[in-house]
mmCIF file of C-alpha atoms (C1' of nucleotides) in Angstrom:
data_model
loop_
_atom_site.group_PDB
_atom_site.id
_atom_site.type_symbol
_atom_site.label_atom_id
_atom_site.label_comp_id
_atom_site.label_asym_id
_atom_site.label_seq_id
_atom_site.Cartn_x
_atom_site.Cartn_y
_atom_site.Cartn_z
ATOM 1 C CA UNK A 1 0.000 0.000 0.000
ATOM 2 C CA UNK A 2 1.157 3.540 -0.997
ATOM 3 C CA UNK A 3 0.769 6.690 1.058
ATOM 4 C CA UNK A 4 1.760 9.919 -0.148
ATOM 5 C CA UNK A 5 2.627 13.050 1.883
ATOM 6 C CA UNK A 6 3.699 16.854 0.843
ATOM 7 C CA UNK A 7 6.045 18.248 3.692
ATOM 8 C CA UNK A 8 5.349 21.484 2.197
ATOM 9 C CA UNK A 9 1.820 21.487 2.500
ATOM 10 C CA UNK A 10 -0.133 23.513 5.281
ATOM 11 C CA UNK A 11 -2.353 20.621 5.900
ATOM 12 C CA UNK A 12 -1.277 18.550 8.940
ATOM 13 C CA UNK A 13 0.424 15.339 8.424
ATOM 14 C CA UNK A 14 -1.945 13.158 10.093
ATOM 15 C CA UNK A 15 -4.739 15.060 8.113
ATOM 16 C CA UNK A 16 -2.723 14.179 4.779
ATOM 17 C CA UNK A 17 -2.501 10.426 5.942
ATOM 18 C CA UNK A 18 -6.279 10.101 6.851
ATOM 19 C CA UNK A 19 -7.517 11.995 3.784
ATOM 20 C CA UNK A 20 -5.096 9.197 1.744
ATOM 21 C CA UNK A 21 -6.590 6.667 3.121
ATOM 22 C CA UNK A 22 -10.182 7.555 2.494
ATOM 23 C CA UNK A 23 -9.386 8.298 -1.063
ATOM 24 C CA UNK A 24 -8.057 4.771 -1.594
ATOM 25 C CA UNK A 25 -11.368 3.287 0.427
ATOM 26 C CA UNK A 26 -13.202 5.763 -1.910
ATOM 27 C CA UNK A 27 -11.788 4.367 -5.073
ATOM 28 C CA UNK A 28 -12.195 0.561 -3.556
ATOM 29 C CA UNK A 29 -8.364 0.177 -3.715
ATOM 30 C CA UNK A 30 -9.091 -0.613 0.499
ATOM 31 C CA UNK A 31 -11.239 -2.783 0.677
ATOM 32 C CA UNK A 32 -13.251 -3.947 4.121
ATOM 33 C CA UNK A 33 -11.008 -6.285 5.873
ATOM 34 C CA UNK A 34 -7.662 -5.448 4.262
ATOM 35 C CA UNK A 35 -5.119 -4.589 6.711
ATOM 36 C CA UNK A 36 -3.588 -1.000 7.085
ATOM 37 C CA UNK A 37 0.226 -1.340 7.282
ATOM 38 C CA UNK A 38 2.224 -0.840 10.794
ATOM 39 C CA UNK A 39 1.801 1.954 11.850
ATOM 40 C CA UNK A 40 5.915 1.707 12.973
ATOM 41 C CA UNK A 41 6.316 0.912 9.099
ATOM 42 C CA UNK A 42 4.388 3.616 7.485
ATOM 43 C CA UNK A 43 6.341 5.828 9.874
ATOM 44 C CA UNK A 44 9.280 4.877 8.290
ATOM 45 C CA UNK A 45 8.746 4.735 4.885
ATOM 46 C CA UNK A 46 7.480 8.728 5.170
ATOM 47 C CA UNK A 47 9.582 9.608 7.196
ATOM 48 C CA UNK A 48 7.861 10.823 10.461
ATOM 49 C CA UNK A 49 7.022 9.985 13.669
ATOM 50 C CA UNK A 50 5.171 6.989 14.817
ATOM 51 C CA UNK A 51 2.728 8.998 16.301
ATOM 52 C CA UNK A 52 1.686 11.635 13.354
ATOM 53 C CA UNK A 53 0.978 8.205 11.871
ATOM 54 C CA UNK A 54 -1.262 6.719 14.831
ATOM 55 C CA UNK A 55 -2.795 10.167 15.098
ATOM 56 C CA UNK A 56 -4.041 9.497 11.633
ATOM 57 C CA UNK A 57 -5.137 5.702 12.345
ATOM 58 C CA UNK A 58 -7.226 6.735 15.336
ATOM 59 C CA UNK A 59 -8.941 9.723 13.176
ATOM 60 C CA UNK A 60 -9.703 6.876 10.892
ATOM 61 C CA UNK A 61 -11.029 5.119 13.612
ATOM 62 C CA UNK A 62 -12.840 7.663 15.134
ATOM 63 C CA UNK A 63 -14.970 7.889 11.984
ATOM 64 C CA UNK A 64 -15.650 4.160 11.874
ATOM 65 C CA UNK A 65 -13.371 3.401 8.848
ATOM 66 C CA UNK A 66 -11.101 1.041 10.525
ATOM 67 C CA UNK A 67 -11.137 -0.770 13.912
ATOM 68 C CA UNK A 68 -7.493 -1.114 15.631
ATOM 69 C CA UNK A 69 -6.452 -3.564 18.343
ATOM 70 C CA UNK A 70 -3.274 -4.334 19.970
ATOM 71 C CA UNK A 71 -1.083 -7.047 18.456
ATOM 72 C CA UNK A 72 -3.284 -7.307 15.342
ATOM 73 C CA UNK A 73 -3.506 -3.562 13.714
ATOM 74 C CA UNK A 74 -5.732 -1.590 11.884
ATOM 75 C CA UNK A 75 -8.490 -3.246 9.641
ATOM 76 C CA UNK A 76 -10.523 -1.290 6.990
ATOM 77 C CA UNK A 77 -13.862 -1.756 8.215
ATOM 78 C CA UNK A 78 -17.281 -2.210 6.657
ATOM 79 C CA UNK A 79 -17.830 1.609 6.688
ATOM 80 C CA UNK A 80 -15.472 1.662 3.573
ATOM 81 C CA UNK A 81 -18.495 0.907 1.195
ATOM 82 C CA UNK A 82 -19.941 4.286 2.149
ATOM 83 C CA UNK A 83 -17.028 6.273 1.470
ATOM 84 C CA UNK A 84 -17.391 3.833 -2.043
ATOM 85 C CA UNK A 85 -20.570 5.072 -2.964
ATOM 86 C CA UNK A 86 -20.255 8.585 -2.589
ATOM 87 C CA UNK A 87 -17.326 8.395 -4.390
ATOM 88 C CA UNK A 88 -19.273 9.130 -7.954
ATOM 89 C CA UNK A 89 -21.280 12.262 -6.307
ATOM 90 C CA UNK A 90 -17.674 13.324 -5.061
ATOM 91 C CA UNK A 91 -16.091 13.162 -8.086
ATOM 92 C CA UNK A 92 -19.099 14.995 -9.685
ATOM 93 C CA UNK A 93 -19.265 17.640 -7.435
ATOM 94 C CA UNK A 94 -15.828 18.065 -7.994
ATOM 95 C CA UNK A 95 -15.858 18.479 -11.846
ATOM 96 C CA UNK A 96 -18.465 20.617 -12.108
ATOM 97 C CA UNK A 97 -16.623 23.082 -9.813
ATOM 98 C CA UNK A 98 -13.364 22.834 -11.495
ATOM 99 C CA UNK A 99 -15.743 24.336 -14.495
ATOM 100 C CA UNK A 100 -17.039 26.886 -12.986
ATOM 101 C CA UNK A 101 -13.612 27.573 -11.748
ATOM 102 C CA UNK A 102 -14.364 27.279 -7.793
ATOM 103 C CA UNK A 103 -11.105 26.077 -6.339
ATOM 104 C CA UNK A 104 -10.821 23.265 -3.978
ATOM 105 C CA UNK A 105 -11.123 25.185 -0.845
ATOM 106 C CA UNK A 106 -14.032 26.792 -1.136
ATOM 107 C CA UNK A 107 -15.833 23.759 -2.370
ATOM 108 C CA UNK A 108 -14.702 21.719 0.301
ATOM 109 C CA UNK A 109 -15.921 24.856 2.725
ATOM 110 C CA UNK A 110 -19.076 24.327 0.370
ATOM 111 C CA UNK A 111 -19.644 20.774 1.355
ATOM 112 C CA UNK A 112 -19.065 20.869 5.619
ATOM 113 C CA UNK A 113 -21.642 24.241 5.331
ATOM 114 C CA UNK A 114 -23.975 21.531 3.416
ATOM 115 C CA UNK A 115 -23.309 19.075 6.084
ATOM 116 C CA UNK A 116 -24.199 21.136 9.217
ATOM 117 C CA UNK A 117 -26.998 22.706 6.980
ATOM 118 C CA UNK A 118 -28.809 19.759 6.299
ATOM 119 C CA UNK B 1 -24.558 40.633 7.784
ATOM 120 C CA UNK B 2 -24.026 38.598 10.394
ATOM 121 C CA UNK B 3 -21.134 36.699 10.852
ATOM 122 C CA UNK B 4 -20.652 34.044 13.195
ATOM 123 C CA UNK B 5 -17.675 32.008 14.563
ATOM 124 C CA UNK B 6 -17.201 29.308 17.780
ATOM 125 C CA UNK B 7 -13.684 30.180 19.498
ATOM 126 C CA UNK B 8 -13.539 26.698 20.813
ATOM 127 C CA UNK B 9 -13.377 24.886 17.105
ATOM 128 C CA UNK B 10 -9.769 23.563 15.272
ATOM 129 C CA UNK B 11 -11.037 25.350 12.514
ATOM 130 C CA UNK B 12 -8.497 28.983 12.405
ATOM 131 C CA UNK B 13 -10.929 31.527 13.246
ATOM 132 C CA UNK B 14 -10.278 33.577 9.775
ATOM 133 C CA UNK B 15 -11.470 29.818 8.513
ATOM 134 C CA UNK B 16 -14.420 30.130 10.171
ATOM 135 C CA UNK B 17 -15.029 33.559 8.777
ATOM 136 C CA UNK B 18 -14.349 33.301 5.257
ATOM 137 C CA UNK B 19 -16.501 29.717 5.480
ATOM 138 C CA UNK B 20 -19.260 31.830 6.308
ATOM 139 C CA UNK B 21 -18.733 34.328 3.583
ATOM 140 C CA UNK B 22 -18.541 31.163 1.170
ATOM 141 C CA UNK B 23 -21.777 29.581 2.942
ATOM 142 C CA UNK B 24 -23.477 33.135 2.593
ATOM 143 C CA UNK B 25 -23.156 33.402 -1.191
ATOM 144 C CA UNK B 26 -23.707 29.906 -2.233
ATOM 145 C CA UNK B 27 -27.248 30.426 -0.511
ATOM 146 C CA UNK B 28 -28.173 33.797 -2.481
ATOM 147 C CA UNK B 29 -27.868 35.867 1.051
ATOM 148 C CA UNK B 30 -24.384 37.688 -0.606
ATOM 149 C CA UNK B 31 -24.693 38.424 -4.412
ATOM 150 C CA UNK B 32 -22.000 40.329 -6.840
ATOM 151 C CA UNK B 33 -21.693 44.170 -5.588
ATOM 152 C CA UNK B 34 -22.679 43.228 -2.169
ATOM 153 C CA UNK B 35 -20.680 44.912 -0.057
ATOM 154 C CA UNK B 36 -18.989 42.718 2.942
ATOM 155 C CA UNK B 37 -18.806 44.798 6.012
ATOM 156 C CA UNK B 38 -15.583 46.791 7.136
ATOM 157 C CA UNK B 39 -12.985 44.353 8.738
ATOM 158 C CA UNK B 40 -12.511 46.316 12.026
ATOM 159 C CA UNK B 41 -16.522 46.547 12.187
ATOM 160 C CA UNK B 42 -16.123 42.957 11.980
ATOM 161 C CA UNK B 43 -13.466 42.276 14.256
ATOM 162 C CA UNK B 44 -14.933 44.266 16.903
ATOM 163 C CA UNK B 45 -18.292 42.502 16.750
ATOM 164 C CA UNK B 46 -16.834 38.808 17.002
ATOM 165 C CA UNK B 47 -14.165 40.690 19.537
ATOM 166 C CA UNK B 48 -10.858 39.277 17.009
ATOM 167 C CA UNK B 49 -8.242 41.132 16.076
ATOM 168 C CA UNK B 50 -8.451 43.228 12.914
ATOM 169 C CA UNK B 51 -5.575 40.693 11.085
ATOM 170 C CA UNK B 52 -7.377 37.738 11.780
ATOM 171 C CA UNK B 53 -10.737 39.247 10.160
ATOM 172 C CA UNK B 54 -8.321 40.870 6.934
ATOM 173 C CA UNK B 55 -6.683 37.006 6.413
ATOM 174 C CA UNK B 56 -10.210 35.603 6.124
ATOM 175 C CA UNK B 57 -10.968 38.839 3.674
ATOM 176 C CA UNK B 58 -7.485 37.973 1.843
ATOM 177 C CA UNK B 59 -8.214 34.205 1.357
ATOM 178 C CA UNK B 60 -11.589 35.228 -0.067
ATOM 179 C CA UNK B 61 -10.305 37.485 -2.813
ATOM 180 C CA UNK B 62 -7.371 34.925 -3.493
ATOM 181 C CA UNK B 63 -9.985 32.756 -4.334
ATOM 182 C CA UNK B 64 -11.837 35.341 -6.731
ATOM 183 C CA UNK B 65 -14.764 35.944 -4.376
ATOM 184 C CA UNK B 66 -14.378 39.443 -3.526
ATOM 185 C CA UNK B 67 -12.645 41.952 -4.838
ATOM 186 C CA UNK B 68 -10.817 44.591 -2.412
ATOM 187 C CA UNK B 69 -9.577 48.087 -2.471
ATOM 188 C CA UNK B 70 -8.231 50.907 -0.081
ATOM 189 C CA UNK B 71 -11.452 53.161 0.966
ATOM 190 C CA UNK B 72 -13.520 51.288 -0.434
ATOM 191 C CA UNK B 73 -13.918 47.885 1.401
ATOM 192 C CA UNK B 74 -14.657 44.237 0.404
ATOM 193 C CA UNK B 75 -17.161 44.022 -2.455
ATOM 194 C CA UNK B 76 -18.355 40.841 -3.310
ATOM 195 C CA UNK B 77 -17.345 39.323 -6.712
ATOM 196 C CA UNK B 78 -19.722 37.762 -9.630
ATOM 197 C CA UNK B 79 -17.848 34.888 -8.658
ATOM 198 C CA UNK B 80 -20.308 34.539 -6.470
ATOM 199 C CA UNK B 81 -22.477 32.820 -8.770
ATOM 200 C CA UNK B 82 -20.993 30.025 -9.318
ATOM 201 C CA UNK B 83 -20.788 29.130 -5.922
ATOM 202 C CA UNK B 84 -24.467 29.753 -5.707
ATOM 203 C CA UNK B 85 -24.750 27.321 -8.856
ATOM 204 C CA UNK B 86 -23.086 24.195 -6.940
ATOM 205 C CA UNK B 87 -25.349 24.778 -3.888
ATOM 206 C CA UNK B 88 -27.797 22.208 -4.588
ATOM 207 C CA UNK B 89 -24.616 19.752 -5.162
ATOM 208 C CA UNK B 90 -23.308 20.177 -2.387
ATOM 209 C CA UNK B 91 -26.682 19.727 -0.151
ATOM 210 C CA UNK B 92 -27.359 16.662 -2.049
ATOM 211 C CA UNK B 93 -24.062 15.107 -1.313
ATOM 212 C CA UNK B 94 -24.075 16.325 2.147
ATOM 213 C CA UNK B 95 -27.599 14.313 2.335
ATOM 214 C CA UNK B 96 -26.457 11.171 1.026
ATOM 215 C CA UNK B 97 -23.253 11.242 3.460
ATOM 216 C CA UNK B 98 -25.378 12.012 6.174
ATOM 217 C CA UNK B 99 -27.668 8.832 5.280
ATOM 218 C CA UNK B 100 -24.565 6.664 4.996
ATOM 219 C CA UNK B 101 -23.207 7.656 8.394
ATOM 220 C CA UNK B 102 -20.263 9.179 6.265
ATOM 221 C CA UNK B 103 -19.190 12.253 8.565
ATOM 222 C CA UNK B 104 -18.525 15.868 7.466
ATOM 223 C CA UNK B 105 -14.527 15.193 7.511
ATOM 224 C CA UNK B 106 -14.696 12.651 5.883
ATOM 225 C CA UNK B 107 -16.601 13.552 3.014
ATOM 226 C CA UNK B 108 -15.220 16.983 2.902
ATOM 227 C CA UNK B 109 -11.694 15.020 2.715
ATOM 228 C CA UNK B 110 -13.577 13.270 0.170
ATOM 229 C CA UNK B 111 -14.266 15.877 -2.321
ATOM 230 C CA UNK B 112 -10.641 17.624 -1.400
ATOM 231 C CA UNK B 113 -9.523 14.105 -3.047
ATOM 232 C CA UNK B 114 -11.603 13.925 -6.108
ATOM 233 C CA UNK B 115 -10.738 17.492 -6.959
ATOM 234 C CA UNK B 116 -7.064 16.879 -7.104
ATOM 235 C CA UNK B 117 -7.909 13.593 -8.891
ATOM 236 C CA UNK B 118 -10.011 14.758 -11.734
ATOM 237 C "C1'" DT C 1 -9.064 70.801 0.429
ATOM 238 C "C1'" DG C 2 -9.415 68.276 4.520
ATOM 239 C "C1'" DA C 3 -11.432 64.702 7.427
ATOM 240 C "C1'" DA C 4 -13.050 60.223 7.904
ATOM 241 C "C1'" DG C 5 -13.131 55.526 6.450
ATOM 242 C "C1'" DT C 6 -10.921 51.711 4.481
ATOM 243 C "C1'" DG C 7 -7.433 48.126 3.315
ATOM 244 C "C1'" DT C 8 -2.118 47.489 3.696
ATOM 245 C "C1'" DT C 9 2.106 46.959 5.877
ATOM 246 C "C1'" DA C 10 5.292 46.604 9.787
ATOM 247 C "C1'" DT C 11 6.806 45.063 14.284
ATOM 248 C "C1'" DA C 12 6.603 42.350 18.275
ATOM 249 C "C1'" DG C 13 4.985 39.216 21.460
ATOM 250 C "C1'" DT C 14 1.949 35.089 23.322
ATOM 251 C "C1'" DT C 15 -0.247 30.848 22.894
ATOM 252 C "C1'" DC C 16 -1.106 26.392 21.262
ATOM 253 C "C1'" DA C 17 -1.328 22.668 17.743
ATOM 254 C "C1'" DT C 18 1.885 19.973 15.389
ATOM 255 C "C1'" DC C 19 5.728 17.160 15.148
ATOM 256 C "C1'" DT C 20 9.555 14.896 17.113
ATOM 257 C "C1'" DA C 21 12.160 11.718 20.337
ATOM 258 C "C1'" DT C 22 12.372 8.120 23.588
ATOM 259 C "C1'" DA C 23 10.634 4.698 26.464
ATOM 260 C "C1'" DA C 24 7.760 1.583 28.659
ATOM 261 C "C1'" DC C 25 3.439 -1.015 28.617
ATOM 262 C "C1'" DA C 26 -0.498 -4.266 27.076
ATOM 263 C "C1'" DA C 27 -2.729 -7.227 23.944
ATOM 264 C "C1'" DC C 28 -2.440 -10.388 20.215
ATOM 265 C "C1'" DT C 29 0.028 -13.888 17.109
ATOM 266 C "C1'" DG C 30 2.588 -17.863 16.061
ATOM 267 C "C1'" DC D 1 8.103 -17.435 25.057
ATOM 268 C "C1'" DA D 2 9.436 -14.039 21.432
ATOM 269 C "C1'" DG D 3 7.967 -10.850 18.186
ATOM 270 C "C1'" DT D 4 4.560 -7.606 16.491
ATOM 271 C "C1'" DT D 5 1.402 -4.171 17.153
ATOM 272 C "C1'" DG D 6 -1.315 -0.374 19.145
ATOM 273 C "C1'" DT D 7 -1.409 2.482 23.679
ATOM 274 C "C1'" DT D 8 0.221 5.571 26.963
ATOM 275 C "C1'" DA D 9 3.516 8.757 29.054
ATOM 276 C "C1'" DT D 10 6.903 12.429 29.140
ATOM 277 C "C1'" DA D 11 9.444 16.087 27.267
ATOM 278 C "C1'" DG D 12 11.042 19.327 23.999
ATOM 279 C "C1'" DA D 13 11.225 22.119 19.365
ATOM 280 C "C1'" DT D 14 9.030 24.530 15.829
ATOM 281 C "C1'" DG D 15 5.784 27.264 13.514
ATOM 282 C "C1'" DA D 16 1.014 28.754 12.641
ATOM 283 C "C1'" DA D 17 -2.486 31.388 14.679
ATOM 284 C "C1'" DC D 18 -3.807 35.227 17.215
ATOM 285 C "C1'" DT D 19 -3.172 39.515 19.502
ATOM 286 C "C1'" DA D 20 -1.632 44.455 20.122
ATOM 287 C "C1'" DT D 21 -0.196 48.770 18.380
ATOM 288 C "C1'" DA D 22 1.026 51.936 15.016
ATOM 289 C "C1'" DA D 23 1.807 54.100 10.811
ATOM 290 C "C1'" DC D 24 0.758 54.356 5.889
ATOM 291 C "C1'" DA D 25 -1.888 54.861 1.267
ATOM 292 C "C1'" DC D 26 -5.905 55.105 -1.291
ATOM 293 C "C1'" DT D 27 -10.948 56.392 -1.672
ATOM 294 C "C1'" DT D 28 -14.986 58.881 -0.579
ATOM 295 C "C1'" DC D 29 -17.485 62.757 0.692
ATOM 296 C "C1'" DA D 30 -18.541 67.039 2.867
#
DNA sequence: TGAAGTGTTATAGTTCATCTATAACAACTG
DNA sequence: CAGTTGTTATAGATGAACTATAACACTTCA
C-alpha cells in the first residue's frame, strides 16, 4: 500500500494520511477487511514519527473506517463501502466546480456548510 | 450581515469567517456588488483582532470571491455565482453522506480528493 | 481641500497545535 | 516465550495562529 505526503503542504500530516486513506477506500483500492500497514512501518517509509501516523489511524477510527487492536492492527472496516458510494457524487461535485472555476477550498468549505446545513 | 464564529473549534478563526462568507453566497444571502462589512466593524463585533478578520478577507479574494480596495472595502465578486450554482450539489451530497453515516470530515476530505484527482 | 473611512504593511509578542524523540506497557500472534 | 502491534507517558522544538499597536496609502465625501 502507498501513502503519499507533501512536507510542504499547510495541511497537517496526520490530516494528509487520513484523507489518503479515504481516497483509496473511496476508489475501492481498500477494501473492508484489508489490513492498514504498521503503523511503525508507514512511519518509516514517510519519514515521520510513529505517532503523526497513529494520530491518523485513530482519526480513521474515530470515523468508523477502521477498527485497531493491539497485536493485530488496523483493519478497513465495513464503513469503507460508504465512502465507495459517494465516491461518484464526489467526483461529480468536484468536476463541475473545477468548471465553474471554484477552487478546492471553497468547495470543500461548500460541502461541511452543506453538512451542518442539512 | 451577520457573521458568526465558535472560538472553541480547530477550525483557524479567519477559517471560520471566510466559510461563512462562502456559505453566505452559495445560498443567495451575498450576491456580486454586495458589499462585505468593514474588517474592524467585523473584528470588533466577534471581539478578534483586525488581522485575523483581513486574512479571512485575503483568502476570499485569493480565491476570486471578492474583490478589495483601499477606501472602499470588500465588495463581493460575480464569482459569487458560481458558488451559488453548486449549492444544490453540495446539499445533495451532504444528504447522502449524512444517510450513509459518512461524517462531514470525511466527506469533505472526500471531495478535497476527487478534486485533485479529476 | 481636509477629514473620515478603508485596506495594507510593519513590528513584536503570546499561545497552542503539530511534530519529534524516547521509552515503557499491554494485547495479540505464532 | 518471542515478536509484532497499538497504547500511553513524558518532554522538547518549531511554527502557525492570534493579539496588540502603530503608521501608511488610497478612496470617498462634505
Amino acid at each position: 500500500m502507498l501513502l503519499r505526503i507533501d512536507p510542504a503542504s499547510s495541511q497537517p500530516l496526520y490530516d494528509q494520511i487520513a484523507d489518503d486513506v479515504r481516497r483509496q477506500a473511496s476508489a475501492g483500492t481498500l477494501r473492508a477487511g484489508d489490513r492498514l500497514p504498521p503503523a511503525r512501518e508507514v512511519a518509516e517509509a514517510l519519514d515521520v514519527n510513529l505517532h503523526t501516523v497513529l494520530k491518523a489511524y485513530q482519526l480513521l477510527r474515530d470515523e468508523g473506517l477502521v477498527e485497531m487492536r493491539r497485536g493485530r492492527g488496523a483493519v478497513v472496516s465495513a464503513h469503507a463501502a460508504a465512502l465507495a458510494a459517494l465516491r461518484d457524487d464526489a467526483l461529480a461535485l468536484a468536476a463541475r466546480a473545477r468548471e465553474l472555476g471554484v477552487g478546492v477550498e471553497a468547495v470543500a468549505a461548500l460541502v461541511r456548510a452543506a453538512a451542518e446545513e442539512s
